[in-house]
Coordinates of C-alpha atoms in Angstrom, one line a residue:
V1 CA -37.6 -60.3 -40.2
G2 CA -38.0 -56.5 -40.1
S3 CA -41.0 -56.9 -37.9
E4 CA -39.5 -59.5 -35.6
M5 CA -37.4 -56.9 -33.7
C6 CA -40.5 -54.9 -33.1
I7 CA -42.5 -57.7 -31.4
R8 CA -43.3 -56.7 -27.8
D9 CA -42.0 -59.0 -25.1
S10 CA -44.7 -60.2 -22.7
V11 CA -42.6 -58.9 -19.7
M12 CA -40.5 -56.1 -21.0
S13 CA -41.6 -52.8 -22.5
R14 CA -41.7 -52.4 -26.2
K15 CA -38.3 -52.7 -27.9
I16 CA -37.6 -49.7 -30.1
A17 CA -35.2 -50.5 -32.9
I18 CA -32.6 -47.8 -33.6
F19 CA -31.9 -47.3 -37.3
D20 CA -28.8 -45.3 -37.8
T21 CA -28.4 -43.4 -41.0
T22 CA -25.3 -41.4 -40.2
L23 CA -23.5 -43.0 -43.1
R24 CA -26.2 -42.2 -45.6
D25 CA -28.4 -39.3 -44.6
G26 CA -25.8 -37.9 -42.2
E27 CA -23.2 -37.9 -45.0
Q28 CA -25.6 -35.6 -47.0
S29 CA -24.8 -32.8 -44.6
P30 CA -22.9 -30.1 -46.6
G31 CA -19.2 -30.7 -46.0
A32 CA -19.7 -34.0 -44.2
S33 CA -18.6 -36.5 -46.9
M34 CA -16.5 -39.5 -45.7
N35 CA -14.2 -41.7 -47.5
A36 CA -14.5 -45.5 -47.4
Q37 CA -12.0 -46.0 -44.6
E38 CA -13.7 -43.4 -42.4
K39 CA -17.1 -45.0 -42.9
L40 CA -15.7 -48.3 -41.7
V41 CA -14.3 -46.6 -38.6
I42 CA -17.7 -45.2 -37.8
T43 CA -19.4 -48.5 -38.6
R44 CA -17.3 -50.3 -36.0
Q45 CA -18.2 -47.6 -33.4
L46 CA -21.9 -48.0 -34.3
L47 CA -21.6 -51.7 -33.6
R48 CA -20.2 -50.9 -30.2
L49 CA -23.3 -48.8 -29.7
N50 CA -25.3 -51.9 -30.6
V51 CA -27.5 -50.2 -33.1
D52 CA -30.2 -52.4 -34.7
V53 CA -29.9 -51.2 -38.3
I54 CA -27.1 -49.4 -40.2
E55 CA -28.1 -47.7 -43.4
A56 CA -24.9 -48.0 -45.3
G57 CA -25.6 -45.9 -48.3
F58 CA -27.2 -45.4 -51.7
P59 CA -25.5 -48.0 -53.9
V60 CA -26.7 -46.9 -57.3
S61 CA -25.4 -43.3 -56.7
S62 CA -21.8 -44.2 -57.5
P63 CA -19.3 -47.1 -57.7
G64 CA -17.7 -45.8 -54.5
D65 CA -21.0 -45.9 -52.6
F66 CA -21.6 -49.4 -54.0
K67 CA -18.3 -50.7 -52.7
S68 CA -18.7 -48.9 -49.4
V69 CA -22.1 -50.7 -48.8
Q70 CA -20.4 -54.0 -49.5
D71 CA -17.5 -53.3 -47.1
I72 CA -19.9 -52.1 -44.3
A73 CA -22.0 -55.3 -44.8
I74 CA -18.9 -57.5 -44.4
T75 CA -17.8 -55.5 -41.4
C76 CA -21.2 -55.9 -39.6
G77 CA -21.5 -59.6 -40.1
D78 CA -24.7 -60.8 -38.4
Q79 CA -24.4 -58.2 -35.6
C80 CA -27.0 -55.9 -37.1
I81 CA -29.1 -55.3 -40.2
V82 CA -27.4 -53.5 -43.1
A83 CA -29.8 -51.4 -45.3
G84 CA -29.2 -49.9 -48.7
L85 CA -31.4 -47.0 -50.0
T86 CA -33.1 -47.0 -53.4
R87 CA -35.8 -45.2 -55.3
A88 CA -38.8 -47.1 -56.3
V89 CA -37.0 -48.0 -59.6
E90 CA -36.1 -51.6 -60.6
H91 CA -32.5 -50.7 -61.6
D92 CA -31.9 -49.0 -58.2
I93 CA -33.2 -52.1 -56.5
D94 CA -31.1 -54.5 -58.6
V95 CA -27.9 -52.6 -57.9
C96 CA -28.7 -52.4 -54.2
A97 CA -29.5 -56.1 -54.0
E98 CA -26.1 -56.9 -55.7
A99 CA -24.3 -54.7 -53.1
L100 CA -26.1 -56.4 -50.3
E101 CA -25.3 -60.0 -51.5
V102 CA -22.5 -60.2 -49.0
A103 CA -24.6 -59.0 -46.1
A104 CA -25.7 -61.6 -43.4
R105 CA -28.8 -59.5 -42.6
P106 CA -29.7 -57.4 -45.7
R107 CA -32.5 -54.9 -46.0
I108 CA -33.6 -53.0 -49.1
H109 CA -35.0 -49.6 -48.2
T110 CA -37.1 -48.3 -51.1
G111 CA -39.9 -45.8 -51.5
I112 CA -41.6 -42.9 -53.3
G113 CA -43.2 -39.6 -52.5
V114 CA -46.8 -39.4 -51.3
S115 CA -47.5 -35.7 -50.6
P116 CA -49.3 -33.4 -53.1
E117 CA -46.1 -31.3 -53.3
H118 CA -43.9 -34.2 -54.2
L119 CA -46.4 -35.8 -56.6
C120 CA -47.0 -32.5 -58.4
Y121 CA -43.5 -31.1 -58.6
K122 CA -41.0 -33.8 -58.0
F123 CA -42.8 -36.5 -60.0
K124 CA -44.3 -34.1 -62.6
G125 CA -48.0 -34.5 -61.9
M126 CA -48.0 -38.2 -61.0
S127 CA -51.3 -39.3 -59.5
L128 CA -51.6 -40.9 -56.1
D129 CA -52.8 -44.1 -57.7
E130 CA -49.7 -44.2 -60.0
A131 CA -47.4 -43.6 -57.0
I132 CA -49.1 -46.4 -55.0
D133 CA -48.7 -48.8 -57.9
Q134 CA -45.1 -47.9 -58.4
G135 CA -44.4 -48.2 -54.6
A136 CA -46.0 -51.6 -54.4
A137 CA -44.2 -52.8 -57.5
A138 CA -40.9 -51.7 -56.0
V139 CA -41.6 -53.7 -52.8
R140 CA -42.5 -56.8 -54.8
H141 CA -39.4 -56.5 -56.8
A142 CA -37.2 -56.0 -53.7
R143 CA -38.7 -59.1 -52.1
K144 CA -37.3 -61.2 -54.9
F145 CA -33.8 -60.5 -53.4
V146 CA -34.3 -60.1 -49.7
D147 CA -36.9 -61.0 -47.0
D148 CA -36.6 -57.7 -45.3
V149 CA -37.9 -54.7 -47.2
E150 CA -38.5 -51.3 -45.8
F151 CA -40.8 -48.8 -47.6
Y152 CA -40.5 -45.0 -47.1
A153 CA -43.5 -42.8 -48.0
E154 CA -41.5 -39.7 -48.7
D155 CA -42.9 -36.4 -47.3
A156 CA -45.5 -38.4 -45.3
G157 CA -45.6 -35.4 -42.8
R158 CA -47.5 -33.3 -45.4
A159 CA -49.6 -36.0 -47.0
P160 CA -53.4 -36.3 -46.3
Y161 CA -54.0 -39.1 -43.8
E162 CA -56.2 -41.1 -46.1
D163 CA -53.7 -41.0 -49.0
L164 CA -50.9 -42.1 -46.7
A165 CA -53.0 -44.9 -45.3
R166 CA -53.8 -46.2 -48.8
M167 CA -50.2 -46.3 -49.8
L168 CA -49.0 -48.1 -46.7
E169 CA -51.8 -50.7 -46.9
A170 CA -50.7 -51.4 -50.5
V171 CA -47.0 -51.8 -49.8
I172 CA -47.7 -54.0 -46.7
K173 CA -49.8 -56.2 -48.9
A174 CA -47.0 -56.3 -51.5
G175 CA -44.6 -57.6 -48.8
A176 CA -43.0 -54.7 -46.9
T177 CA -41.8 -55.7 -43.5
V178 CA -41.1 -52.1 -42.3
V179 CA -43.1 -49.0 -43.2
N180 CA -41.3 -45.7 -42.7
I181 CA -43.3 -42.5 -42.1
P182 CA -40.8 -39.7 -42.6
D183 CA -41.4 -36.1 -41.8
T184 CA -39.0 -35.3 -44.7
T185 CA -39.2 -31.6 -44.5
G186 CA -39.4 -31.2 -40.8
F187 CA -42.8 -29.5 -41.2
S188 CA -44.8 -31.3 -38.5
V189 CA -45.4 -30.5 -34.9
P190 CA -45.3 -33.3 -32.3
W191 CA -49.0 -33.5 -31.4
E192 CA -50.1 -33.6 -35.0
F193 CA -47.4 -36.1 -36.0
G194 CA -48.3 -38.3 -33.1
Q195 CA -51.9 -38.1 -34.2
R196 CA -50.8 -39.1 -37.7
I197 CA -49.1 -42.2 -36.4
R198 CA -52.1 -43.1 -34.3
Y199 CA -54.4 -42.7 -37.2
L200 CA -52.3 -45.1 -39.3
M201 CA -52.1 -47.7 -36.5
E202 CA -55.9 -47.7 -36.4
H203 CA -56.8 -47.5 -40.1
V204 CA -54.1 -49.5 -42.1
N205 CA -54.9 -53.2 -42.5
G206 CA -51.9 -55.3 -41.6
I207 CA -49.9 -52.6 -39.9
E208 CA -49.9 -54.6 -36.7
D209 CA -47.7 -57.2 -38.4
V210 CA -44.9 -54.9 -39.5
C211 CA -42.4 -52.5 -37.9
V212 CA -43.5 -48.9 -38.0
S213 CA -40.6 -46.5 -38.4
V214 CA -40.3 -42.7 -38.1
H215 CA -37.7 -40.6 -39.8
C216 CA -37.9 -36.9 -38.7
H217 CA -35.9 -33.9 -39.8
N218 CA -35.0 -30.9 -37.7
D219 CA -36.1 -27.9 -39.8
L220 CA -38.1 -26.5 -36.9
G221 CA -35.9 -27.9 -34.2
M222 CA -38.4 -30.6 -33.2
A223 CA -37.0 -33.8 -34.7
T224 CA -36.4 -35.5 -31.4
A225 CA -39.9 -34.5 -30.1
L226 CA -41.5 -35.7 -33.3
S227 CA -39.8 -39.1 -33.0
L228 CA -40.9 -39.4 -29.4
A229 CA -44.5 -38.5 -30.4
G230 CA -44.2 -41.3 -33.0
V231 CA -43.0 -43.8 -30.4
M232 CA -45.7 -42.8 -28.0
N233 CA -48.4 -43.5 -30.6
G234 CA -47.1 -46.9 -31.9
A235 CA -43.9 -46.5 -33.8
T236 CA -41.3 -49.2 -33.1
Q237 CA -38.3 -48.0 -35.0
V238 CA -36.6 -44.6 -34.9
E239 CA -34.3 -43.5 -37.7
C240 CA -31.6 -41.1 -36.5
T241 CA -28.0 -40.0 -36.8
I242 CA -25.1 -39.3 -34.5
N243 CA -25.0 -35.6 -33.5
G244 CA -28.2 -35.0 -35.5
L245 CA -26.3 -34.9 -38.8
G246 CA -28.3 -34.8 -42.0
E247 CA -29.8 -32.7 -44.8
R248 CA -30.4 -29.0 -44.1
A249 CA -31.0 -28.7 -40.3
G250 CA -30.3 -32.4 -39.8
N251 CA -32.1 -35.4 -38.5
T252 CA -33.2 -36.8 -35.1
A253 CA -30.1 -37.1 -32.9
M254 CA -29.7 -40.7 -31.8
E255 CA -28.2 -39.7 -28.4
E256 CA -31.2 -37.4 -27.7
V257 CA -34.0 -39.8 -28.6
V258 CA -32.3 -42.8 -26.9
M259 CA -31.7 -41.0 -23.7
A260 CA -35.2 -39.5 -23.7
I261 CA -36.7 -43.1 -24.1
K262 CA -34.4 -44.3 -21.3
M263 CA -35.5 -41.5 -19.0
H264 CA -39.2 -42.0 -19.8
E265 CA -39.4 -45.7 -20.3
D266 CA -42.5 -46.2 -18.2
E267 CA -44.5 -43.4 -19.9
L268 CA -43.5 -44.5 -23.3
D269 CA -43.7 -48.2 -22.6
A270 CA -40.5 -48.5 -24.5
H271 CA -36.8 -49.2 -24.3
T272 CA -33.8 -49.6 -26.6
D273 CA -30.8 -51.9 -26.5
I274 CA -28.3 -49.1 -27.2
N275 CA -25.0 -49.1 -25.2
T276 CA -25.3 -45.4 -24.1
T277 CA -21.9 -45.3 -22.5
E278 CA -20.4 -45.1 -26.0
F279 CA -22.3 -41.9 -26.9
A280 CA -19.6 -39.3 -25.9
H281 CA -16.9 -41.2 -27.8
T282 CA -19.1 -41.8 -30.8
S283 CA -20.0 -38.1 -31.0
R284 CA -16.4 -37.0 -30.8
L285 CA -15.4 -39.6 -33.5
V286 CA -18.1 -38.5 -35.9
S287 CA -17.3 -34.8 -35.3
S288 CA -13.6 -35.5 -35.9
I289 CA -14.2 -37.4 -39.2
T290 CA -16.8 -35.1 -40.7
G291 CA -15.2 -31.9 -39.5
I292 CA -18.6 -30.7 -38.2
N293 CA -18.2 -29.5 -34.6
V294 CA -20.8 -30.2 -32.0
Q295 CA -22.2 -27.0 -30.4
P296 CA -21.2 -26.7 -26.8
N297 CA -24.8 -26.6 -25.5
K298 CA -25.8 -29.7 -27.6
A299 CA -28.0 -32.0 -25.5
V300 CA -26.3 -35.2 -24.1
V301 CA -23.0 -34.9 -25.9
G302 CA -22.2 -31.2 -26.0
A303 CA -19.1 -29.9 -24.0
N304 CA -21.4 -28.0 -21.6
A305 CA -24.0 -30.8 -21.2
F306 CA -22.7 -31.6 -17.7
A307 CA -21.0 -28.3 -16.9
H308 CA -22.3 -25.9 -14.3
S309 CA -21.1 -22.3 -14.0
S310 CA -24.0 -20.7 -12.0
G311 CA -23.2 -20.5 -8.3
I312 CA -26.7 -21.6 -7.4
H313 CA -26.5 -24.6 -9.7
Q314 CA -23.0 -25.5 -8.5
D315 CA -24.1 -25.5 -4.9
G316 CA -27.0 -27.8 -5.7
V317 CA -24.9 -30.2 -7.7
I318 CA -22.2 -30.4 -5.1
K319 CA -24.9 -31.3 -2.5
N320 CA -26.5 -33.8 -4.8
R321 CA -26.0 -34.3 -8.6
T322 CA -29.7 -34.9 -9.2
T323 CA -30.7 -31.4 -8.2
Y324 CA -29.7 -30.2 -11.7
E325 CA -28.6 -33.3 -13.7
I326 CA -31.3 -35.8 -14.9
I327 CA -28.7 -38.0 -16.6
A328 CA -25.6 -39.4 -14.9
P329 CA -22.6 -38.4 -16.9
E330 CA -21.2 -41.9 -16.8
D331 CA -24.3 -43.2 -18.5
V332 CA -23.3 -41.5 -21.7
G333 CA -19.5 -42.0 -21.4
V334 CA -18.6 -38.7 -19.7
S335 CA -16.2 -39.0 -16.8
G336 CA -18.2 -36.7 -14.5
S337 CA -19.9 -33.4 -13.9
Q338 CA -17.8 -30.3 -14.4
I339 CA -17.9 -27.3 -12.1
V340 CA -16.9 -24.3 -14.3
L341 CA -15.4 -21.6 -12.1
T342 CA -16.4 -18.1 -13.3
A343 CA -17.3 -14.8 -11.7
R344 CA -20.8 -16.3 -11.1
S345 CA -19.5 -19.1 -9.0
G346 CA -20.2 -19.0 -5.3
H347 CA -18.3 -19.9 -2.1
A348 CA -19.4 -23.6 -2.2
A349 CA -18.0 -24.2 -5.7
L350 CA -14.7 -22.6 -5.0
R351 CA -14.2 -24.4 -1.7
K352 CA -15.1 -27.8 -3.2
R353 CA -12.7 -27.3 -6.1
L354 CA -9.9 -26.3 -3.8
E355 CA -10.6 -29.3 -1.7
D356 CA -10.4 -31.5 -4.8
L357 CA -7.1 -30.0 -5.6
G358 CA -5.7 -30.8 -2.1
Y359 CA -6.3 -27.4 -0.3
A360 CA -8.4 -28.8 2.5
S361 CA -9.4 -27.2 5.8
I362 CA -8.8 -23.6 4.8
P363 CA -9.8 -21.4 7.7
D364 CA -12.8 -19.1 7.1
D365 CA -10.8 -15.9 7.4
K366 CA -8.2 -17.1 5.0
F367 CA -10.8 -18.5 2.6
E368 CA -12.5 -15.1 2.4
Q369 CA -9.1 -13.6 1.3
V370 CA -8.8 -16.4 -1.3
H371 CA -12.4 -15.9 -2.5
A372 CA -11.8 -12.1 -2.9
A373 CA -8.6 -12.8 -5.0
F374 CA -10.6 -15.4 -7.0
L375 CA -13.3 -13.0 -7.8
E376 CA -10.8 -10.4 -8.9
L377 CA -9.2 -13.0 -11.2
A378 CA -12.5 -14.3 -12.4
D379 CA -13.7 -10.8 -13.4
S380 CA -10.9 -10.6 -15.9
K381 CA -11.2 -14.1 -17.3
K382 CA -14.0 -16.1 -18.9
E383 CA -13.1 -19.2 -16.9
V384 CA -10.7 -19.9 -14.0
Y385 CA -8.8 -23.2 -14.4
D386 CA -7.2 -25.5 -11.9
E387 CA -3.8 -24.2 -12.8
D388 CA -5.1 -20.7 -12.0
L389 CA -6.2 -21.8 -8.6
H390 CA -2.8 -23.4 -7.9
S391 CA -1.2 -20.1 -8.8
L392 CA -3.7 -18.1 -6.8
M393 CA -3.1 -20.3 -3.7
G394 CA 0.6 -19.9 -4.2
E395 CA 0.3 -16.2 -4.2
Q396 CA -1.7 -16.4 -1.0
D397 CA 1.0 -18.5 0.7
R398 CA 3.8 -16.2 -0.6
N399 CA 2.0 -13.1 0.8
E400 CA 1.4 -14.7 4.2
N401 CA 4.0 -13.4 6.7
A402 CA 6.0 -11.8 3.8
I403 CA 8.7 -9.3 4.8
Y404 CA 7.9 -7.1 1.8
R405 CA 4.8 -7.1 -0.3
L406 CA 4.5 -5.5 -3.8
D407 CA 1.4 -3.3 -3.8
A408 CA 1.6 -1.4 -7.1
V409 CA 3.6 -1.2 -10.3
Q410 CA 3.5 1.4 -13.0
I411 CA 5.8 1.1 -16.1
S412 CA 6.4 3.3 -19.0
C413 CA 8.3 1.8 -21.9
G414 CA 8.5 1.5 -25.7
Q415 CA 10.6 2.7 -28.6
P416 CA 12.3 5.2 -28.4
L417 CA 11.2 5.8 -24.8
V418 CA 13.5 5.1 -21.8
S419 CA 11.9 2.4 -19.6
T420 CA 10.7 3.8 -16.3
A421 CA 9.2 2.0 -13.4
T422 CA 7.5 3.1 -10.3
V423 CA 6.8 0.6 -7.5
T424 CA 5.1 0.8 -4.2
I425 CA 6.0 -1.8 -1.5
T426 CA 4.8 -2.3 2.1
D427 CA 7.3 -3.7 4.6
E428 CA 6.6 -6.0 7.5
A429 CA 6.1 -3.0 9.8
G430 CA 3.3 -1.7 7.6
E431 CA 5.4 1.2 6.3
V432 CA 4.7 2.1 2.6
H433 CA 7.7 2.8 0.3
T434 CA 7.6 4.2 -3.2
A435 CA 10.6 4.4 -5.7
C436 CA 11.1 5.2 -9.3
E437 CA 14.0 4.1 -11.5
I438 CA 15.0 3.8 -15.2
G439 CA 16.5 0.8 -16.9
S440 CA 17.4 -0.9 -20.1
G441 CA 13.9 -2.4 -20.3
P442 CA 10.7 -2.5 -18.2
I443 CA 11.8 -5.4 -16.0
D444 CA 15.3 -4.0 -15.4
A445 CA 13.7 -0.6 -14.4
M446 CA 11.2 -2.3 -12.1
Y447 CA 13.9 -4.5 -10.4
S448 CA 16.1 -1.4 -9.9
A449 CA 13.2 0.4 -8.2
I450 CA 12.6 -2.6 -5.9
N451 CA 16.3 -2.8 -5.1
K452 CA 16.3 0.9 -4.2
I453 CA 13.6 0.1 -1.5
V454 CA 14.7 -3.3 -0.3
Q455 CA 18.5 -2.7 -0.5
A456 CA 19.4 -6.4 -0.4
E457 CA 22.5 -7.2 -2.4
N458 CA 22.0 -10.1 -4.9
D459 CA 22.6 -11.2 -8.5
L460 CA 19.8 -12.2 -10.8
M461 CA 20.8 -15.6 -12.2
E462 CA 17.6 -16.6 -14.1
Y463 CA 14.4 -15.1 -15.2
S464 CA 11.6 -17.1 -17.0
V465 CA 8.0 -16.6 -17.8
K466 CA 5.2 -19.0 -18.9
A467 CA 1.4 -19.0 -19.4
V468 CA -0.3 -20.9 -16.6
T469 CA -3.3 -21.8 -18.8
R470 CA -4.5 -21.6 -22.4
G471 CA -5.9 -18.5 -24.0
I472 CA -4.9 -14.9 -24.3
D473 CA -6.3 -14.1 -20.9
A474 CA -4.1 -16.7 -19.2
L475 CA -2.2 -15.9 -16.0
G476 CA 1.5 -15.3 -16.6
E477 CA 3.8 -17.0 -14.1
V478 CA 7.3 -15.8 -13.6
T479 CA 10.2 -17.7 -11.9
V480 CA 13.4 -16.0 -10.9
R481 CA 16.6 -17.2 -9.3
I482 CA 18.8 -14.9 -7.3
M483 CA 22.2 -15.5 -5.6
D484 CA 23.3 -13.7 -2.4
H485 CA 26.9 -12.7 -1.5
D486 CA 27.5 -16.1 0.0
G487 CA 26.6 -17.9 -3.2
A488 CA 23.2 -19.3 -1.9
I489 CA 20.5 -19.6 -4.5
F490 CA 16.9 -18.5 -3.8
I491 CA 13.9 -19.1 -6.0
G492 CA 10.9 -16.7 -6.3
R493 CA 7.6 -17.1 -8.1
G494 CA 4.8 -14.8 -8.9
S495 CA 1.7 -14.9 -11.0
D496 CA -0.7 -12.3 -12.4
R497 CA -2.7 -11.4 -15.5
D498 CA 0.1 -8.8 -16.2
I499 CA 3.5 -10.4 -16.7
T500 CA 5.3 -7.2 -15.5
V501 CA 3.3 -7.5 -12.2
S502 CA 4.2 -11.3 -12.1
S503 CA 7.8 -10.4 -12.6
G504 CA 7.7 -7.9 -9.7
K505 CA 6.0 -10.4 -7.4
A506 CA 8.5 -13.1 -8.3
Y507 CA 11.5 -10.9 -7.5
V508 CA 10.0 -9.7 -4.2
N509 CA 9.2 -13.3 -3.3
A510 CA 12.9 -14.3 -3.9
L511 CA 14.1 -11.4 -1.9
N512 CA 11.8 -12.3 1.0
R513 CA 13.2 -15.8 1.0
M514 CA 16.8 -14.6 0.9
I515 CA 16.3 -12.0 3.7
D516 CA 14.5 -14.6 5.8
Q517 CA 17.3 -17.1 5.4
Q518 CA 19.9 -14.4 6.2
R519 CA 18.1 -13.6 9.4
R520 CA 18.0 -17.2 10.4
N521 CA 21.7 -17.5 9.7
A522 CA 22.4 -14.5 11.8
Q523 CA 20.3 -15.9 14.7
R524 CA 22.2 -19.2 14.5
A525 CA 25.5 -17.3 14.6
E526 CA 24.4 -15.3 17.6
S527 CA 23.2 -18.4 19.5
G528 CA 26.3 -20.4 18.6
S529 CA 24.3 -23.2 16.9
D530 CA 26.1 -25.6 14.7
A531 CA 23.0 -26.3 12.6
P532 CA 23.7 -25.9 8.9
A533 CA 22.4 -22.8 7.3
H534 CA 21.1 -24.7 4.2
I535 CA 19.6 -28.2 4.1

């Protein structure tokens, strides 16, 4: 049964079984423990991924783990194999077998150490022959309960080739259907690990009749590479976790190894049956439940995996996604590529994003003004968001053909200081005006200084301020409402990194609207038009 899933189709490439151990090895990550209900939520998502094997837990470790293995087995039904972990100890195996009685497709995963380090220190000087006898006995005992038994040769990555071959040959003869060659300590390098698997494929009698599995840890950052080296040299099952969770530095990340196999199917002569479009959701789910965040630059599922901030890269991706993306975002459940606008972004990225937001056909001369304003904003922010661009374009429109334009603001305020504001404004004729006033607060002082220059009678009816985007470096957008002597209301808006500047821009914008309307009304009166002043 264990080896059936590893038999090569005469037409297709080799099927690589995906053995997920998020619920067992992944839970061993410090701080990543999950309760029974959370394990079932993850189990259902693993079924949507279409994994071949779920390692549900270590039943003998606690009553809770025993019950969890049972619940997971019931949830899985016959959709996938459910494995329980044991040591090469009869009691462990008995308890595991009992927990798996409800499983439609049960597997007992048992094993013992094989490296000199483990035999000497962990097993207190046990000889290799004793370890082989105990491992083979454990497999024979497990076969009394299930037809599918996987044997792990713990710390196989540091064991002498001949010792490892002897142990695997013995457990295969005892009835193992899957043999697991784990790099338990993450010690190996890919070329040597591949050579190790190749040696076993060529020197272990009966290995051609079983599924050969690899279980690699990430202590040197090479777990995915090690697993791929195993596949390249004959392995037909990869043991992995979502987001690479696991002991110490973690395990092989399922999303990485599966996508690598998918991208290099011909070279590896291999494929998986994983539904890769569920990767992004699965990653977020596991991260949410375990409380272990995924680093932004994590391969395949990280927040930045499909984000581009370099102007050169953005230009290439806009022209054709494949210039810088080897994986289509949709293939892993991400909605699309993300162009991140920063000070490093170029003209092409900004124009494309503005077009996406509805600002199409911007003339080149105006676009250069927009780009200059964008760079000024981007220099002060880590990232420019869509809302920032809307505000920026609004500022451009408000400044175009403006009667008055706010050029500079300087404010002095605080306790017990008297608020003082100095403003510089350019009028439509190009004449520059500067005024200084005091007030009950910084905004009052600034508005008094503006009124001294503009001299347009009005009443301030409303003043409001809000952050355009998230973060302490967000643009502040101010909205004001003023009323003229006829009772007409005019709205002004302004945005800037400094809310006092935003306030000044908003007030000047409202005054411009009011003065413009008053001029229109005067023109109508002079011409004798009956058209209404306000629509």
